[in-house]
Tab-separated table of C-alpha atoms and ligand atoms in Angstrom:
chain	number	residue	atom	x	y	z
A	1	MET	CA	58.414	94.703	59.855
A	2	ALA	CA	61.412	92.685	61.569
A	3	GLY	CA	64.853	92.217	61.346
A	4	ILE	CA	65.643	88.369	62.660
A	5	VAL	CA	69.250	87.080	62.946
A	6	ILE	CA	70.247	83.633	62.526
A	7	ILE	CA	74.071	82.992	64.287
A	8	GLY	CA	75.959	80.089	65.223
A	9	SER	CA	76.549	80.229	68.951
A	10	GLN	CA	79.751	77.857	68.925
A	11	TRP	CA	82.197	76.676	66.302
A	12	GLY	CA	80.294	76.765	63.056
A	13	ASP	CA	78.323	73.826	61.742
A	14	GLU	CA	75.365	74.341	64.114
A	15	GLY	CA	72.784	73.196	61.820
A	16	LYS	CA	71.970	77.267	61.046
A	17	GLY	CA	70.979	76.092	57.365
A	18	LYS	CA	67.901	74.016	58.421
A	19	ILE	CA	66.566	76.937	60.942
A	20	THR	CA	67.140	79.585	58.477
A	21	ASP	CA	65.130	77.273	55.829
A	22	LEU	CA	62.360	77.259	58.438
A	23	LEU	CA	62.109	80.822	59.414
A	24	THR	CA	62.632	81.504	55.758
A	25	LYS	CA	58.875	80.836	55.003
A	26	GLU	CA	57.945	83.831	57.354
A	27	ALA	CA	60.779	86.217	55.497
A	28	ASP	CA	60.342	88.578	52.398
A	29	THR	CA	64.261	88.670	52.091
A	30	VAL	CA	66.993	86.726	53.237
A	31	VAL	CA	70.709	88.386	53.379
A	32	ARG	CA	73.940	86.615	53.662
A	33	PHE	CA	76.458	88.944	55.305
A	34	GLN	CA	79.676	87.513	55.797
A	35	GLY	CA	82.076	84.916	54.950
A	36	GLY	CA	82.265	83.296	51.752
A	37	ASN	CA	82.207	79.918	50.260
A	38	ASN	CA	84.078	78.821	53.562
A	39	ALA	CA	80.662	77.934	54.565
A	40	GLY	CA	78.480	75.117	53.773
A	41	HIS	CA	74.776	74.641	54.573
A	42	THR	CA	72.783	71.179	53.711
A	43	ILE	CA	69.396	71.660	53.431
A	44	VAL	CA	67.016	68.461	53.028
A	45	VAL	CA	63.777	69.160	51.038
A	46	GLY	CA	61.780	65.840	50.772
A	47	ASP	CA	64.116	63.580	48.748
A	48	GLU	CA	66.263	66.443	47.486
A	49	VAL	CA	69.327	67.747	49.219
A	50	PHE	CA	70.887	71.207	48.720
A	51	LYS	CA	74.675	72.022	49.528
A	52	LEU	CA	74.882	75.836	49.480
A	53	HIS	CA	78.093	77.676	50.091
A	54	LEU	CA	77.050	81.237	48.878
A	55	ILE	CA	73.603	81.695	48.161
A	56	PRO	CA	71.372	82.220	51.177
A	57	SER	CA	69.234	79.121	52.036
A	58	GLY	CA	66.251	81.530	51.118
A	59	VAL	CA	66.464	80.478	47.278
A	60	ILE	CA	65.174	77.136	48.056
A	61	TYR	CA	61.882	79.159	48.617
A	62	GLU	CA	62.628	81.453	45.829
A	63	LYS	CA	62.600	84.206	48.087
A	64	LYS	CA	64.422	87.309	47.229
A	65	CYS	CA	68.250	86.710	48.483
A	66	MET	CA	70.813	89.166	48.956
A	67	ILE	CA	74.843	88.935	49.290
A	68	SER	CA	75.669	92.358	50.898
A	69	SER	CA	79.316	93.801	50.996
A	70	GLY	CA	80.624	92.227	54.188
A	71	VAL	CA	80.728	88.888	52.183
A	72	VAL	CA	83.935	87.699	50.048
A	73	LEU	CA	82.509	86.520	46.966
A	74	ASP	CA	84.045	83.658	44.957
A	75	PRO	CA	82.527	84.128	41.372
A	76	ARG	CA	83.246	80.827	39.846
A	77	VAL	CA	81.342	79.273	42.898
A	78	LEU	CA	78.602	81.339	42.587
A	79	ILE	CA	78.006	80.641	39.014
A	80	GLN	CA	78.228	76.897	39.885
A	81	GLU	CA	75.501	77.378	42.478
A	82	ILE	CA	73.349	79.287	40.067
A	83	GLN	CA	73.476	76.532	37.635
A	84	GLN	CA	72.768	74.010	39.824
A	85	LEU	CA	69.713	75.604	41.288
A	86	GLU	CA	68.414	76.489	38.142
A	87	ALA	CA	69.001	72.767	36.921
A	88	SER	CA	67.089	71.619	39.954
A	89	GLY	CA	64.009	73.924	38.609
A	90	LYS	CA	64.727	76.978	41.206
A	91	LYS	CA	63.850	80.554	40.164
A	92	ILE	CA	66.602	82.528	41.461
A	93	ASP	CA	65.846	86.031	42.787
A	94	LEU	CA	69.215	87.106	43.654
A	95	VAL	CA	70.828	90.467	44.304
A	96	ILE	CA	74.610	91.051	45.051
A	97	ASP	CA	76.142	94.504	46.509
A	98	PRO	CA	78.563	96.669	44.310
A	99	LEU	CA	80.829	96.885	47.214
A	100	THR	CA	81.032	92.981	47.809
A	101	HIS	CA	84.994	91.956	47.692
A	102	ILE	CA	85.730	89.305	45.064
A	103	ILE	CA	88.051	86.175	45.285
A	104	LEU	CA	90.328	85.488	42.928
A	105	PRO	CA	92.858	82.566	42.109
A	106	TYR	CA	95.728	83.911	43.871
A	107	HIS	CA	93.579	84.164	46.964
A	108	ASN	CA	93.340	80.269	47.136
A	109	VAL	CA	96.828	79.853	46.105
A	110	LEU	CA	98.036	82.234	49.026
A	111	ASP	CA	95.616	80.646	51.395
A	112	GLY	CA	97.377	77.321	50.774
A	113	ALA	CA	100.759	78.810	50.902
A	114	GLN	CA	100.459	80.621	53.995
A	115	GLU	CA	99.008	77.419	55.973
A	116	SER	CA	101.572	75.366	54.864
A	117	TYR	CA	104.226	78.276	55.914
A	118	ARG	CA	102.585	78.695	59.388
A	119	SER	CA	102.971	75.001	60.042
A	120	LYS	CA	106.549	75.154	59.965
A	121	SER	CA	106.749	77.755	62.922
A	122	THR	CA	103.554	77.765	64.468
A	123	LYS	CA	100.137	76.071	64.465
A	124	LYS	CA	98.056	75.770	61.555
A	125	ILE	CA	94.869	77.493	61.465
A	126	GLY	CA	93.203	74.632	59.415
A	127	THR	CA	91.851	77.293	56.832
A	128	THR	CA	89.400	75.959	54.501
A	129	LYS	CA	91.710	77.141	51.903
A	130	ARG	CA	89.084	78.771	49.703
A	131	GLY	CA	91.169	82.168	49.673
A	132	ILE	CA	89.004	84.149	52.541
A	133	GLY	CA	91.486	85.269	54.298
A	134	PRO	CA	93.732	86.778	52.039
A	135	CYS	CA	90.538	88.405	50.086
A	136	TYR	CA	89.424	90.183	53.373
A	137	ALA	CA	93.383	91.020	53.907
A	138	ASP	CA	93.138	92.778	50.265
A	139	LYS	CA	90.045	94.559	51.238
A	140	VAL	CA	91.615	96.060	54.407
A	141	SER	CA	95.087	96.810	52.674
A	142	ARG	CA	93.201	98.564	50.061
A	143	THR	CA	94.147	96.516	47.022
A	144	GLY	CA	90.857	94.470	46.754
A	145	ILE	CA	88.502	94.213	43.664
A	146	ARG	CA	85.044	94.530	44.421
A	147	PHE	CA	82.133	93.599	42.359
A	148	ILE	CA	81.435	97.086	40.927
A	149	ASP	CA	85.477	96.643	39.715
A	150	LEU	CA	84.660	93.403	38.057
A	151	LEU	CA	81.882	94.621	36.271
A	152	ASN	CA	83.953	97.573	34.376
A	153	PRO	CA	86.271	95.786	32.263
A	154	LYS	CA	89.035	98.424	31.917
A	155	ARG	CA	89.117	99.161	35.689
A	156	PHE	CA	89.479	95.466	36.271
A	157	GLU	CA	92.217	94.842	34.092
A	158	GLU	CA	94.262	97.328	35.900
A	159	LEU	CA	93.387	96.401	39.402
A	160	LEU	CA	94.284	92.776	38.389
A	161	THR	CA	97.294	93.460	36.456
A	162	PHE	CA	98.455	95.449	39.669
A	163	ASN	CA	97.544	92.180	42.194
A	164	TYR	CA	98.550	89.450	39.778
A	165	THR	CA	102.060	91.067	39.684
A	166	LEU	CA	102.565	91.765	43.514
A	167	LYS	CA	101.006	88.208	44.483
A	168	SER	CA	103.286	86.750	41.872
A	169	ALA	CA	106.032	87.907	43.145
A	170	ILE	CA	105.285	87.491	46.675
A	171	LEU	CA	104.237	83.522	45.758
A	172	THR	CA	107.554	83.023	43.900
A	173	GLN	CA	110.114	84.936	46.135
A	174	VAL	CA	108.522	84.063	49.742
A	175	TYR	CA	106.843	80.717	49.191
A	176	GLN	CA	108.778	79.522	46.324
A	177	GLN	CA	105.548	78.864	44.158
A	178	GLU	CA	104.515	79.359	40.735
A	179	LEU	CA	101.070	81.443	40.423
A	180	THR	CA	98.539	79.762	38.290
A	181	PRO	CA	96.284	80.361	36.248
A	182	SER	CA	98.146	83.156	33.983
A	183	LEU	CA	97.285	86.754	34.276
A	184	ALA	CA	95.579	86.395	30.808
A	185	GLU	CA	93.572	83.201	31.774
A	186	THR	CA	92.502	84.730	34.739
A	187	LEU	CA	91.301	88.009	33.073
A	188	GLU	CA	89.498	85.870	30.219
A	189	THR	CA	87.823	83.741	32.941
A	190	TYR	CA	86.555	86.511	35.245
A	191	ASN	CA	85.748	88.897	32.476
A	192	GLN	CA	83.212	85.997	31.427
A	193	LEU	CA	81.893	85.532	35.048
A	194	ALA	CA	81.360	89.174	34.692
A	195	ASP	CA	78.983	89.230	32.108
A	196	GLN	CA	77.101	86.171	33.823
A	197	LEU	CA	76.656	88.007	37.180
A	198	ARG	CA	75.757	91.558	35.854
A	199	PRO	CA	72.363	91.022	36.053
A	200	TYR	CA	72.454	90.724	40.031
A	201	LEU	CA	74.097	93.656	40.697
A	202	GLY	CA	72.082	96.095	43.067
A	203	ASP	CA	72.156	98.316	46.165
A	204	VAL	CA	71.731	95.882	48.784
A	205	SER	CA	72.373	98.219	51.502
A	206	GLY	CA	69.680	100.660	50.334
A	207	MET	CA	67.156	97.748	49.661
A	208	VAL	CA	67.487	96.049	53.222
A	209	HIS	CA	67.110	99.308	54.695
A	210	LYS	CA	63.767	99.930	52.795
A	211	ASP	CA	62.595	96.447	53.499
A	212	VAL	CA	63.257	96.176	57.214
A	213	LYS	CA	60.751	98.821	57.821
A	214	ASP	CA	57.905	97.045	56.443
A	215	LYS	CA	59.040	93.389	55.635
A	216	THR	CA	60.640	90.640	57.201
A	217	VAL	CA	64.455	90.513	56.858
A	218	LEU	CA	66.147	87.235	57.705
A	219	PHE	CA	70.093	87.573	58.047
A	220	GLU	CA	71.668	84.080	57.616
A	221	GLY	CA	75.154	84.255	59.430
A	222	ALA	CA	77.769	81.740	58.645
A	223	GLN	CA	80.431	80.045	60.665
A	224	GLY	CA	80.056	80.827	64.394
A	225	THR	CA	80.535	83.094	67.204
A	226	PHE	CA	83.989	81.723	68.399
A	227	LEU	CA	85.401	82.002	64.738
A	228	ASP	CA	84.856	85.800	65.203
A	229	ILE	CA	87.847	87.617	63.959
A	230	SER	CA	87.912	89.846	67.029
A	231	TYR	CA	85.926	87.897	69.686
A	232	GLY	CA	86.946	84.037	68.778
A	233	ASN	CA	89.960	82.217	69.784
A	234	TYR	CA	92.236	84.143	67.567
A	235	PRO	CA	94.482	83.315	65.617
A	236	TYR	CA	91.976	79.997	65.193
A	237	VAL	CA	89.430	82.047	63.601
A	238	THR	CA	87.888	82.998	60.237
A	239	SER	CA	88.257	86.822	58.797
A	240	SER	CA	85.053	88.027	59.493
A	241	ASN	CA	83.223	89.437	62.302
A	242	THR	CA	80.372	86.418	62.726
A	243	ILE	CA	78.680	88.005	65.827
A	244	SER	CA	75.445	89.898	65.654
A	245	GLY	CA	76.758	93.241	65.803
A	246	GLY	CA	78.393	92.706	63.019
A	247	ILE	CA	75.329	92.748	60.699
A	248	PHE	CA	75.085	96.599	60.657
A	249	VAL	CA	78.408	97.315	59.440
A	250	ASN	CA	78.344	94.145	56.679
A	251	VAL	CA	75.207	95.079	55.445
A	252	GLY	CA	75.277	98.873	55.570
A	253	ILE	CA	72.379	99.477	57.723
A	254	PRO	CA	72.028	101.778	60.998
A	255	PRO	CA	71.776	99.856	64.518
A	256	MET	CA	68.577	98.715	65.278
A	257	SER	CA	66.723	96.012	67.381
A	258	LEU	CA	66.708	92.700	66.031
A	259	LYS	CA	65.490	89.226	66.975
A	260	VAL	CA	68.616	87.102	67.299
A	261	ILE	CA	68.475	83.354	67.205
A	262	GLY	CA	71.313	81.483	68.787
A	263	VAL	CA	71.800	78.295	66.924
A	264	VAL	CA	73.395	75.541	69.228
A	265	LYS	CA	74.185	71.976	68.451
A	266	ALA	CA	73.273	69.684	71.353
A	267	TYR	CA	76.803	68.968	71.807
A	268	THR	CA	80.012	70.575	70.456
A	269	THR	CA	82.055	70.316	67.131
A	270	ARG	CA	84.969	72.288	65.708
A	271	VAL	CA	86.715	72.077	62.474
A	272	GLY	CA	90.252	73.178	61.946
A	273	GLY	CA	93.106	73.996	64.839
A	274	GLY	CA	92.373	75.684	68.350
A	275	PRO	CA	91.217	75.058	71.530
A	276	PHE	CA	88.469	72.914	72.608
A	277	PRO	CA	87.939	72.382	76.092
A	278	THR	CA	85.406	69.741	75.893
A	279	GLU	CA	86.843	67.773	73.255
A	280	LEU	CA	86.651	63.908	73.338
A	281	GLU	CA	89.379	62.444	71.481
A	282	ASN	CA	88.231	58.798	72.550
A	283	GLU	CA	85.656	56.250	71.506
A	284	MET	CA	82.540	58.788	72.502
A	285	GLY	CA	83.816	61.427	70.379
A	286	GLU	CA	84.142	58.925	67.550
A	287	GLN	CA	80.482	57.884	68.364
A	288	ILE	CA	79.205	61.218	68.344
A	289	ARG	CA	80.947	61.829	64.875
A	290	GLN	CA	79.616	59.006	63.399
A	291	ASN	CA	75.962	59.320	64.840
A	292	GLY	CA	75.938	63.153	63.720
A	293	GLN	CA	77.699	62.482	60.581
A	294	GLU	CA	80.372	65.381	61.631
A	295	PHE	CA	81.860	65.829	58.385
A	296	GLY	CA	82.808	69.227	56.789
A	297	THR	CA	80.328	70.341	54.172
A	298	THR	CA	82.781	72.435	52.404
A	299	THR	CA	86.047	70.103	52.994
A	300	GLY	CA	84.985	66.838	54.020
A	301	ARG	CA	87.087	66.961	56.970
A	302	PRO	CA	86.213	65.034	60.128
A	303	ARG	CA	84.820	67.322	62.457
A	304	ARG	CA	86.408	67.779	66.272
A	305	CYS	CA	83.280	66.329	68.491
A	306	GLY	CA	82.998	67.036	72.258
A	307	TRP	CA	80.269	67.668	75.137
A	308	LEU	CA	77.976	70.712	75.158
A	309	ASP	CA	79.731	73.892	76.764
A	310	LEU	CA	77.607	76.254	78.512
A	311	VAL	CA	80.266	78.115	79.731
A	312	MET	CA	81.278	79.488	75.884
A	313	LEU	CA	77.628	79.519	75.383
A	314	LYS	CA	76.784	82.336	77.908
A	315	TYR	CA	79.951	84.000	76.433
A	316	ALA	CA	78.246	84.075	73.150
A	317	HIS	CA	74.956	84.816	74.610
A	318	ARG	CA	76.913	88.054	75.671
A	319	LEU	CA	78.497	88.872	72.579
A	320	ASN	CA	75.172	88.405	70.092
A	321	GLY	CA	72.230	89.123	72.778
A	322	PHE	CA	69.991	86.053	71.788
A	323	THR	CA	66.304	86.305	72.254
A	324	GLU	CA	65.846	82.674	71.572
A	325	LEU	CA	67.768	79.276	71.019
A	326	ALA	CA	67.364	76.761	68.569
A	327	LEU	CA	68.822	73.445	69.666
A	328	THR	CA	69.854	71.107	66.957
A	329	LYS	CA	70.692	67.653	66.191
A	330	LEU	CA	69.295	66.347	69.934
A	331	ASP	CA	68.689	62.792	68.274
A	332	VAL	CA	72.574	62.451	67.883
A	333	LEU	CA	72.720	62.094	71.655
A	334	SER	CA	69.847	59.452	71.702
A	335	GLY	CA	71.128	56.041	73.185
A	336	LEU	CA	74.024	57.175	74.871
A	337	GLU	CA	74.070	56.000	78.657
A	338	SER	CA	75.213	59.443	79.859
A	339	LEU	CA	75.676	63.082	78.960
A	340	GLU	CA	78.128	65.295	80.375
A	341	VAL	CA	78.083	69.340	80.005
A	342	ALA	CA	80.463	71.923	80.884
A	343	VAL	CA	79.049	74.426	83.388
A	344	ALA	CA	82.514	76.172	84.809
A	345	TYR	CA	85.988	76.535	83.797
A	346	GLU	CA	89.014	76.138	85.864
A	347	LEU	CA	92.463	77.496	85.335
A	348	ASP	CA	95.421	76.784	87.964
A	349	GLY	CA	92.844	75.182	90.512
A	350	LYS	CA	90.484	78.366	90.397
A	351	ARG	CA	86.991	79.098	88.787
A	352	VAL	CA	87.345	81.420	85.868
A	353	ASP	CA	85.204	83.152	83.253
A	354	PHE	CA	85.398	82.578	79.655
A	355	PRO	CA	89.053	83.482	78.845
A	356	LEU	CA	89.756	86.135	76.266
A	357	THR	CA	92.916	84.251	74.730
A	358	ALA	CA	93.028	81.030	73.131
A	359	GLU	CA	96.255	80.321	75.160
A	360	GLN	CA	94.204	80.613	78.210
A	361	LEU	CA	91.688	78.898	77.001
A	362	GLU	CA	94.021	76.246	76.124
A	363	LYS	CA	94.780	75.453	79.747
A	364	CYS	CA	91.301	75.819	81.038
A	365	THR	CA	89.840	72.545	82.318
A	366	PRO	CA	85.997	72.229	82.440
A	367	VAL	CA	83.757	71.112	85.094
A	368	LEU	CA	81.510	68.658	84.099
A	369	LYS	CA	78.063	68.054	85.225
A	370	THR	CA	76.441	64.441	84.507
A	371	PHE	CA	73.169	63.982	82.831
A	372	GLU	CA	71.337	60.660	82.381
A	373	GLY	CA	71.265	59.271	78.514
A	374	PHE	CA	67.699	59.434	76.708
A	375	GLU	CA	66.372	57.161	73.919
A	376	MET	CA	64.370	59.191	71.253
A	377	ALA	CA	60.716	58.093	70.852
A	378	GLN	CA	59.364	57.156	67.095
A	379	GLU	CA	57.168	59.788	66.817
A	380	ILE	CA	57.378	62.989	68.350
A	381	SER	CA	54.994	66.153	67.702
A	382	THR	CA	54.750	68.125	71.051
A	383	TYR	CA	57.557	68.847	73.623
A	384	ASP	CA	56.005	66.207	75.838
A	385	ASP	CA	56.794	63.531	73.468
A	386	LEU	CA	60.582	64.198	73.986
A	387	PRO	CA	61.830	61.800	76.529
A	388	GLU	CA	61.648	63.415	80.371
A	389	LYS	CA	65.333	62.913	80.419
A	390	ALA	CA	65.914	64.801	77.197
A	391	GLN	CA	63.836	67.548	78.694
A	392	THR	CA	65.869	67.734	81.606
A	393	TYR	CA	68.820	68.409	79.469
A	394	LEU	CA	66.831	71.339	77.517
A	395	GLN	CA	65.555	72.835	80.645
A	396	PHE	CA	69.013	72.639	82.346
A	397	ILE	CA	70.254	74.581	78.971
A	398	GLU	CA	67.850	77.365	79.373
A	399	ASN	CA	68.127	78.051	82.889
A	400	TYR	CA	71.584	78.035	82.956
A	401	LEU	CA	71.644	80.538	80.053
A	402	GLU	CA	68.694	82.402	80.768
A	403	VAL	CA	67.559	82.290	77.377
A	404	PRO	CA	64.290	80.330	76.191
A	405	ILE	CA	64.609	77.325	73.576
A	406	GLY	CA	62.267	78.189	70.775
A	407	TRP	CA	63.270	75.225	68.627
A	408	VAL	CA	64.511	71.158	68.723
A	409	SER	CA	65.500	69.955	65.993
A	410	TYR	CA	65.751	66.009	66.112
A	411	GLY	CA	66.873	65.121	62.631
A	412	PRO	CA	67.510	66.563	59.217
A	413	LYS	CA	63.986	66.853	57.730
A	414	ARG	CA	62.112	70.236	58.068
A	415	SER	CA	59.238	67.876	59.521
A	416	GLU	CA	61.789	66.834	62.653
A	417	THR	CA	61.232	69.933	64.389
A	418	LEU	CA	59.562	71.209	67.351
A	419	ARG	CA	58.418	74.666	67.604
A	420	ILE	CA	58.190	75.693	71.336
A	421	GLU	CA	56.172	78.959	71.533
A	422	LYS	CA	55.930	79.698	74.934
A	423	VAL	CA	59.037	78.322	77.222
A	424	SER	CA	59.247	79.386	80.701
A	425	VAL	CA	62.702	80.386	82.004
A	426	ALA	CA	63.032	80.014	85.688
B	1	IMP	P1	88.782	80.091	56.725
B	1	IMP	O1	87.380	80.797	57.024
B	1	IMP	O2	88.786	79.416	55.505
B	1	IMP	O3	89.795	80.965	56.771
B	1	IMP	O4	89.273	79.205	58.155
B	1	IMP	C1	89.329	79.630	59.391
B	1	IMP	C2	88.654	78.956	60.346
B	1	IMP	O5	87.487	78.844	60.530
B	1	IMP	C3	89.274	77.096	60.322
B	1	IMP	O6	89.348	76.722	61.469
B	1	IMP	C4	88.028	76.801	59.446
B	1	IMP	O7	87.804	75.410	59.861
B	1	IMP	C5	87.002	77.335	60.355
B	1	IMP	N1	85.716	77.670	59.417
B	1	IMP	C6	85.408	78.492	58.443
B	1	IMP	N2	84.247	78.367	57.720
B	1	IMP	C7	84.113	77.407	58.803
B	1	IMP	C8	82.255	77.240	58.428
B	1	IMP	O8	81.448	77.285	57.710
B	1	IMP	N3	82.130	75.902	59.560
B	1	IMP	C9	82.844	75.582	60.490
B	1	IMP	N4	84.218	76.056	60.667
B	1	IMP	C10	84.515	77.193	59.645
């Protein structure tokens, strides 16, 4: 009887997979509603590590999983994930919305070509090169190919031929690059994929509409608030709406009241280009990167690391309407002598709110508040087992954001999580 949304409150990689995995136990249905295989969720169950890019994390609990039309779907990656999960004995109950747009090889090639071209004149975005931007661009340009089109061989051939010819001309004439694989090869590969994926077709919008009335539906966000195409640090963003309001249009359900869980990493990371006011380009940043193993799940790139930024989190709360926070990776800060947190921004010597443009954000200097460091205890089973100085850190976050922290995660395992049911916000 509820809709619960999991949203990344920073630049992605906040540990949403683990929180989704924990909440999945209570859910009947788990829905992925935006992005594609640019995302990467790592879930640790006992000795098994699952790395998922497309299929909702609910699959680990063998729950009903759905991919809604707001996603861009790479069928090659999806089949690989299905095969891997089946090989580890998981039963897959997956439904894909017919209106979901699919990623084709030319989207990947164009993503790479556009990035190299951009780096000549402006700064690179640092995309994952998974074809996400070009696929969403085709959707908006009304030349995209949807899952339903892929399942109709005649229609698929027509659409693919049109797109392939157009993209090939752009690639050779503008980017001086050959388009591979060939049209015939692409057609053959995707027709085979279509046959494998046909059983997963279903009306996700209709099913979710029904399920939210009497079941618990978990909406699993990918990327993070500041990668949102409209409200992130444009152009250093992904190509979808990552904030909670995006759910309604991306799933095809009317606006309704949802529980919104904002996942906050105890510090900040970012992959790719763009401004980052609390970034630590020094030994401390390197220490956090190593302690937190901050390397991309999808691309393996080292993540940029910095202090927690409450100014951006306050803005994230405004955009998403968090009802609770899940604070992750607290253990990574254990052992540091002191910690800093951004509590305000200054621009040209004046205090400013979170700015609307990446150019202004680039020029903002964070005002930092220092906290004493803490050492995590070996055994933690209640909130009181957390070091007092860690509690001070958490209470400051809650009070600043005026949102209760409902979960504290202090390690990758399911067991390394505290559920805090009654947190008072002063
Ligand atoms: P794209 O989504 O591949 O187009 O990449 C656009 C920007 O979003 C780049 O800065 C990527 O590094 C970033 N990005 C995309 N997906 C993720 C994610 O799941 N976690 C963190 N950053 C991401």
